[in-house]
Short mmCIF file of C-alpha atoms and ligand atoms in Angstrom, two decimals:
data_model
loop_
_atom_site.label_atom_id
_atom_site.label_comp_id
_atom_site.label_asym_id
_atom_site.label_seq_id
_atom_site.Cartn_x
_atom_site.Cartn_y
_atom_site.Cartn_z
CA MET A 8 16.91 7.78 1.95
CA SER A 9 12.99 7.68 0.28
CA ILE A 10 12.20 5.62 -2.77
CA PHE A 11 12.01 9.27 -5.07
CA ASP A 12 15.76 9.50 -4.48
CA ILE A 13 16.73 7.22 -6.17
CA PHE A 14 16.60 8.15 -9.16
CA LYS A 15 18.80 11.40 -8.07
CA LYS A 16 21.47 9.88 -6.50
CA ILE A 17 22.37 7.98 -9.95
CA LYS A 18 22.00 11.14 -11.33
CA SER A 19 23.41 12.68 -9.09
CA GLY A 20 26.62 10.56 -8.91
CA PHE A 21 27.56 12.01 -12.76
CA THR A 22 27.68 15.93 -12.36
CA GLN A 23 26.68 18.28 -10.54
CA GLU A 24 24.71 20.62 -13.21
CA LYS A 25 20.68 19.36 -13.27
CA GLU A 26 20.02 21.05 -16.08
CA THR A 27 22.11 18.56 -18.35
CA LEU A 28 22.16 15.89 -16.48
CA LYS A 29 19.65 14.06 -18.69
CA ASP A 30 21.57 14.94 -21.69
CA LYS A 31 24.64 12.99 -20.15
CA PRO A 32 25.13 10.25 -22.49
CA ILE A 33 24.63 6.56 -20.60
CA ASP A 34 27.20 4.60 -19.81
CA GLN A 35 28.33 0.64 -18.31
CA ASN A 36 28.93 2.57 -15.22
CA TYR A 37 25.28 4.16 -14.99
CA LEU A 38 23.63 1.45 -16.20
CA ASP A 39 25.67 -0.73 -13.50
CA GLN A 40 24.05 1.54 -10.47
CA LEU A 41 20.81 0.81 -12.05
CA GLU A 42 21.37 -1.91 -12.05
CA GLU A 43 22.04 -2.59 -8.31
CA LEU A 44 19.94 0.28 -7.42
CA LEU A 45 16.90 -1.46 -8.61
CA ILE A 46 17.77 -4.86 -6.68
CA THR A 47 18.66 -2.94 -3.35
CA SER A 48 15.23 -1.09 -3.72
CA ASP A 49 12.88 -4.09 -3.78
CA PHE A 50 11.99 -3.76 -7.38
CA GLY A 51 12.52 -7.40 -8.45
CA VAL A 52 14.64 -9.41 -10.22
CA GLU A 53 12.22 -9.54 -13.46
CA ILE A 54 11.42 -6.03 -13.44
CA THR A 55 15.13 -4.92 -12.75
CA GLN A 56 16.34 -7.47 -15.72
CA LYS A 57 13.50 -6.40 -18.39
CA ILE A 58 15.00 -2.35 -17.85
CA ILE A 59 19.03 -3.32 -18.50
CA GLU A 60 18.00 -5.69 -21.04
CA GLU A 61 15.74 -2.98 -22.86
CA ILE A 62 18.36 -0.30 -22.42
CA ASN A 63 21.38 -2.84 -23.41
CA LYS A 64 19.11 -3.57 -26.65
CA ASN A 65 18.76 0.53 -27.91
CA ILE A 66 21.86 2.00 -26.49
CA GLY A 67 23.22 3.70 -29.17
CA GLY A 68 21.11 3.83 -30.89
CA SER A 69 17.27 4.73 -29.36
CA VAL A 70 18.80 5.30 -25.60
CA LYS A 71 21.76 7.29 -25.75
CA THR A 72 21.95 9.38 -22.26
CA ILE A 73 19.89 9.66 -19.39
CA ARG A 74 17.13 10.85 -20.55
CA ASP A 75 17.03 8.05 -23.55
CA ALA A 76 16.87 5.89 -20.36
CA GLU A 77 14.71 7.20 -17.89
CA PHE A 78 11.90 6.94 -21.08
CA VAL A 79 12.11 3.56 -21.25
CA ILE A 80 12.23 3.15 -17.31
CA ARG A 81 9.32 5.15 -17.09
CA ASN A 82 7.74 3.39 -19.85
CA ILE A 83 8.14 -0.08 -18.08
CA LEU A 84 7.27 0.60 -14.77
CA LEU A 85 3.53 2.52 -16.23
CA SER A 86 3.04 -0.77 -17.63
CA VAL A 87 3.83 -3.14 -14.47
CA LEU A 88 1.08 -0.15 -11.98
CA GLU A 89 -0.87 0.59 -14.43
CA SER A 90 -2.67 -2.29 -14.37
CA VAL A 91 -3.99 -1.82 -10.07
CA GLU A 92 -4.53 1.14 -10.69
CA LYS A 93 -8.20 0.46 -9.80
CA PRO A 94 -9.45 2.94 -7.40
CA LEU A 95 -11.62 2.43 -4.34
CA TYR A 96 -15.73 3.41 -4.84
CA LEU A 97 -17.45 3.31 -2.30
CA LYS A 98 -20.75 1.43 -4.08
CA GLY A 99 -23.77 0.42 -1.15
CA SER A 100 -24.25 1.36 1.87
CA PRO A 101 -22.64 0.27 4.46
CA PHE A 102 -20.17 -0.06 2.05
CA VAL A 103 -17.63 -2.80 4.59
CA ILE A 104 -14.11 -2.59 4.98
CA MET A 105 -12.17 -5.38 6.64
CA VAL A 106 -8.80 -3.68 7.44
CA VAL A 107 -6.15 -6.68 7.86
CA GLY A 108 -2.27 -6.59 8.45
CA ILE A 109 0.26 -7.29 11.20
CA ASN A 110 0.96 -4.95 13.75
CA GLY A 111 3.75 -2.23 13.03
CA SER A 112 2.46 -1.82 9.39
CA GLY A 113 0.29 1.43 9.70
CA LYS A 114 -3.33 -0.34 9.59
CA THR A 115 -4.20 1.95 12.62
CA THR A 116 -2.63 5.29 11.21
CA THR A 117 -4.82 4.45 8.33
CA ILE A 118 -8.09 3.33 9.32
CA GLY A 119 -7.43 7.03 10.58
CA LYS A 120 -6.75 8.27 8.37
CA LEU A 121 -9.77 6.68 5.56
CA ALA A 122 -12.29 7.74 8.24
CA SER A 123 -10.75 10.85 7.84
CA LEU A 124 -11.07 11.28 4.50
CA TYR A 125 -14.63 9.28 3.84
CA SER A 126 -16.37 11.81 6.75
CA GLU A 127 -14.77 14.99 4.86
CA ARG A 128 -16.68 13.99 1.88
CA GLY A 129 -19.77 13.65 3.98
CA LYS A 130 -20.28 9.68 4.44
CA ASN A 131 -21.21 8.61 7.61
CA VAL A 132 -18.29 5.82 9.35
CA LEU A 133 -18.84 3.70 11.78
CA LEU A 134 -15.42 2.36 12.98
CA VAL A 135 -15.74 -1.53 14.59
CA ALA A 136 -12.61 -2.25 16.75
CA ALA A 137 -12.26 -6.12 15.78
CA ASP A 138 -8.34 -6.24 17.69
CA THR A 139 -9.26 -7.26 20.76
CA PHE A 140 -5.95 -9.11 21.74
CA ARG A 141 -4.96 -5.85 22.13
CA ALA A 142 -6.40 -3.99 24.65
CA ALA A 143 -4.27 -0.77 23.47
CA ALA A 144 -5.45 -1.20 19.64
CA ILE A 145 -9.13 -0.08 21.06
CA GLU A 146 -7.66 2.65 22.84
CA GLN A 147 -5.70 3.58 19.62
CA LEU A 148 -8.85 3.70 17.32
CA GLN A 149 -10.86 4.97 20.17
CA GLU A 150 -8.12 7.61 19.54
CA TRP A 151 -8.94 8.07 15.99
CA ALA A 152 -12.50 7.95 15.86
CA LYS A 153 -11.93 11.33 17.83
CA LYS A 154 -10.08 13.07 15.78
CA SER A 155 -12.01 11.67 12.47
CA SER A 156 -14.99 12.76 14.40
CA CYS A 157 -16.92 9.19 13.62
CA ASP A 158 -18.33 6.71 15.72
CA ILE A 159 -16.76 3.29 17.11
CA LEU A 160 -18.25 0.42 18.11
CA ALA A 161 -16.01 -1.01 20.85
CA LEU A 162 -16.25 -3.94 22.90
CA GLN A 163 -14.35 -4.81 26.49
CA THR A 164 -11.02 -6.76 25.90
CA LYS A 165 -10.99 -10.84 25.50
CA ALA A 166 -14.19 -10.39 23.41
CA ASP A 167 -14.69 -12.71 20.26
CA PRO A 168 -13.02 -10.51 17.15
CA ALA A 169 -15.76 -12.20 14.65
CA ALA A 170 -19.20 -11.19 17.20
CA VAL A 171 -17.79 -7.22 17.31
CA ALA A 172 -17.11 -6.70 13.31
CA TYR A 173 -21.13 -9.38 13.42
CA ASP A 174 -22.20 -6.59 15.75
CA GLY A 175 -20.86 -3.22 14.42
CA VAL A 176 -22.28 -4.23 10.89
CA HIS A 177 -25.14 -5.39 12.10
CA LYS A 178 -25.17 -1.81 13.47
CA ALA A 179 -24.41 0.13 10.48
CA ILE A 180 -27.43 -1.19 8.88
CA ALA A 181 -29.70 -0.57 11.11
CA LYS A 182 -28.51 2.38 11.94
CA ASN A 183 -28.00 3.46 8.12
CA TYR A 184 -24.12 4.15 8.52
CA ASP A 185 -22.58 4.63 5.08
CA VAL A 186 -18.42 3.68 6.30
CA VAL A 187 -17.50 0.04 8.32
CA LEU A 188 -13.76 0.11 8.83
CA ILE A 189 -13.06 -2.88 11.09
CA ASP A 190 -9.90 -3.26 12.34
CA THR A 191 -8.37 -6.10 12.85
CA ALA A 192 -5.51 -8.54 14.82
CA GLY A 193 -2.49 -7.67 13.54
CA ARG A 194 -0.49 -10.45 16.15
CA LEU A 195 -1.74 -13.28 17.43
CA HIS A 196 0.34 -16.34 19.66
CA THR A 197 0.71 -17.62 16.17
CA GLN A 198 0.70 -16.82 11.97
CA LYS A 199 -1.87 -19.59 12.13
CA HIS A 200 -3.75 -17.99 14.61
CA LEU A 201 -4.08 -14.72 13.07
CA MET A 202 -5.16 -16.65 9.76
CA GLU A 203 -8.08 -18.29 11.17
CA GLU A 204 -9.19 -15.92 13.25
CA VAL A 205 -9.32 -13.13 10.06
CA LYS A 206 -11.13 -16.18 7.75
CA LYS A 207 -13.69 -16.60 11.00
CA ILE A 208 -14.06 -12.46 10.65
CA LYS A 209 -14.72 -12.16 7.02
CA ARG A 210 -17.47 -15.19 7.33
CA SER A 211 -19.14 -13.86 10.30
CA ILE A 212 -20.21 -10.71 9.09
CA ALA A 213 -20.80 -12.71 5.55
CA LYS A 214 -23.95 -13.67 7.15
CA LEU A 215 -25.50 -9.99 7.23
CA GLY A 216 -24.94 -10.23 3.63
CA ASN A 217 -22.85 -9.44 0.73
CA TYR A 218 -20.16 -8.01 3.10
CA PRO A 219 -17.49 -6.93 3.79
CA GLN A 220 -16.85 -4.99 -0.02
CA GLU A 221 -13.52 -4.64 0.22
CA ILE A 222 -10.62 -6.55 2.05
CA LEU A 223 -8.06 -4.15 2.25
CA LEU A 224 -4.53 -4.95 3.09
CA VAL A 225 -1.88 -2.74 4.91
CA LEU A 226 1.27 -3.70 3.83
CA ASP A 227 4.58 -1.84 5.44
CA SER A 228 6.83 -0.49 2.22
CA THR A 229 9.94 0.00 4.46
CA ILE A 230 10.25 -4.91 5.01
CA GLY A 231 10.89 -4.84 1.80
CA GLN A 232 10.26 -8.27 -0.22
CA ASN A 233 8.31 -9.52 3.44
CA ALA A 234 5.84 -7.36 2.27
CA LEU A 235 5.18 -9.64 -0.94
CA VAL A 236 5.72 -12.77 1.46
CA GLN A 237 2.79 -10.95 3.92
CA ALA A 238 0.96 -10.11 1.07
CA LYS A 239 0.90 -13.81 -0.44
CA GLU A 240 0.36 -14.47 3.11
CA PHE A 241 -2.78 -12.67 3.53
CA ASN A 242 -4.26 -13.05 -0.11
CA ASN A 243 -4.07 -17.35 0.04
CA ALA A 244 -6.15 -16.74 3.16
CA LEU A 245 -8.63 -14.12 2.67
CA GLY A 246 -8.55 -12.97 -1.46
CA VAL A 247 -7.20 -9.33 -1.03
CA SER A 248 -9.19 -7.23 -3.24
CA GLY A 249 -7.07 -4.00 -2.42
CA ILE A 250 -4.08 -2.84 -1.08
CA VAL A 251 -2.13 0.26 0.75
CA LEU A 252 1.39 0.64 0.94
CA THR A 253 2.83 2.85 3.84
CA LYS A 254 5.47 4.59 4.55
CA LEU A 255 6.64 5.27 1.36
CA ASP A 256 8.06 8.62 2.38
CA SER A 257 10.35 6.68 4.22
CA THR A 258 12.22 3.90 2.71
CA SER A 259 14.47 3.29 -0.67
CA LYS A 260 12.95 -0.13 -0.09
CA GLY A 261 9.28 0.88 -1.80
CA GLY A 262 10.50 -0.58 -4.92
CA ILE A 263 8.54 -3.63 -4.03
CA ILE A 264 5.15 -1.76 -4.88
CA PHE A 265 6.73 -3.13 -8.41
CA ALA A 266 7.46 -6.75 -7.28
CA ILE A 267 3.82 -6.81 -5.17
CA SER A 268 1.75 -5.50 -8.38
CA GLN A 269 3.68 -7.24 -11.03
CA GLU A 270 3.25 -10.88 -8.84
CA LEU A 271 -0.22 -10.16 -7.33
CA LYS A 272 -2.34 -8.27 -9.60
CA ILE A 273 -3.75 -6.78 -7.06
CA PRO A 274 -5.33 -2.86 -6.94
CA ILE A 275 -2.74 -0.39 -5.23
CA ARG A 276 -6.27 1.28 -3.23
CA TYR A 277 -4.18 4.22 -1.49
CA ILE A 278 -0.17 4.79 -0.52
CA GLY A 279 0.90 6.23 2.77
CA MET A 280 3.26 9.14 2.56
CA GLY A 281 3.60 9.92 6.12
CA GLU A 282 2.16 10.41 10.05
CA LYS A 283 -0.34 12.74 9.90
CA ILE A 284 -3.84 12.00 8.57
CA GLU A 285 -4.03 13.99 5.69
CA ASP A 286 -0.77 12.37 4.57
CA LEU A 287 -2.76 9.18 2.09
CA ARG A 288 -2.87 9.52 -1.28
CA ALA A 289 -5.00 7.57 -3.41
CA PHE A 290 -2.69 5.38 -5.83
CA VAL A 291 -1.96 7.18 -9.28
CA ALA A 292 0.46 5.43 -10.66
CA ARG A 293 1.53 8.04 -13.34
CA ASP A 294 2.09 10.63 -10.57
CA PHE A 295 3.52 7.98 -9.07
CA ILE A 296 6.41 7.59 -11.48
CA GLU A 297 6.99 10.93 -12.45
CA SER A 298 7.77 11.69 -8.52
CA LEU A 299 10.02 8.33 -9.20
CA LEU A 300 12.24 9.71 -12.30
CA ASP A 301 11.38 13.71 -11.25
P1 LIG B 561 -0.20 -0.82 12.89
O1 LIG B 561 0.45 -1.97 14.25
O2 LIG B 561 -0.35 -1.00 12.10
O3 LIG B 561 -1.81 -0.48 13.46
O4 LIG B 561 0.49 0.60 13.29
P2 LIG B 561 -0.32 1.79 13.41
O5 LIG B 561 -0.80 2.09 12.35
O6 LIG B 561 0.31 2.02 15.05
O7 LIG B 561 1.25 2.76 12.93
C1 LIG B 561 3.33 2.03 12.88
C2 LIG B 561 4.01 3.35 13.36
O8 LIG B 561 4.25 3.87 11.87
C3 LIG B 561 3.42 4.31 13.79
O9 LIG B 561 4.48 4.79 14.40
C4 LIG B 561 2.77 5.87 12.43
O10 LIG B 561 2.97 6.74 12.97
C5 LIG B 561 3.95 4.95 11.56
N1 LIG B 561 2.97 5.24 10.20
C6 LIG B 561 1.75 5.02 9.32
N2 LIG B 561 2.06 5.02 8.58
C7 LIG B 561 2.60 5.91 7.95
C8 LIG B 561 3.28 6.62 6.55
O11 LIG B 561 2.78 6.43 5.89
N3 LIG B 561 4.87 6.86 6.87
C9 LIG B 561 4.94 6.42 7.96
N4 LIG B 561 6.68 7.54 7.84
N5 LIG B 561 4.91 6.18 9.08
C10 LIG B 561 3.95 5.92 8.89
#
C-alpha cells in the first residue's frame, strides 16, 4: 500500500459505492480508524491529534460526513506542507549541490534523475563522485552520467573525498558548468566519521567561493520515523537547505513527510515516485494532498 491509498482504505471500509462514499456520515469507528492510520503511517502524534481534535470539535456541526472530515484534514495538512514548498532555483553559475544521505536512501538514483532533469533544461551538468569509500558508488554514478549524457569527475577509490569535491567545483568554475552535483558517502566506519567527512567536504568547497549553494538531503520515506532521526542528524551537522523524499510510491509510511516538515521546516525540493529517470517530481504541496485525498 502506498501513502496515496490510506484514505481510500478508510473509505472502502464503509461502503463499496464510490459515488456516495464522501456523503457517508462519520462516526466513532471512522475516527478510530483515521487516528490509527495517521499514526501507523507516521504522520506524527502532533498532527494526528490536531486533526482528530478539530474533527471532534465540529462533529455534528460543520463536520457530518467523510467529505467534511476530509475538508478538515486537507486544510490542516496543507498548512503544514505549504510552508515547505520552496522550489529549488538554480541561481548563479556554477550552482553547486552537495547531495547527502544514508546508503540505500536513493541518493545516487536521485542524482541521476536531477542530472537528467537539468540537462533537459539545457544546463551543462558536472557530476562529482566524492563517495570514494565504495568503488561501486563511483561505477553507479558513471552509469547515470552516461544515461543522462553528463560529464563526470571521478578519481580512484580511496582518494580524499574533500579533495575530489574541491577539484570538481574548481573544474566547474574553470570550464563554465552550470550545475555541479556532488555525490557523498552514505556509510563509513561510524556515523561520526560520516558526519565529519561531509562537514569536511562542505568546508573544502567553501574555499572556492560561496559554495555549495544547496545541501540536499535524500531521505527514504519507507523507513518512517528513522527518516526524521536522519534529517535531524544531518541538519545538526551541516545545515540542510533542501530535502528529497524518495520511494513515496512504495510506502504507507510516507506520512513522515508531514512530521519532518512540521518539526524541521526544511524545504522539500523534490519527491521520488519510482526508480526510473523520469520519476522525480518537483514538490507541490497542493498536488500532493489532492493525490492523498483523491
Ligand atoms: P543510494 O545507496 O542512496 O545511492 O541508493 P540508490 O540510488 O542506489 O537506491 C537504492 C534503491 O532504491 C535502488 O534499488 C533504487 O532503484 C531505489 N529507489 C530510489 N529512488 C526510488 C523511488 O523514488 N521509488 C522507488 N520505488 N525506488 C527508488
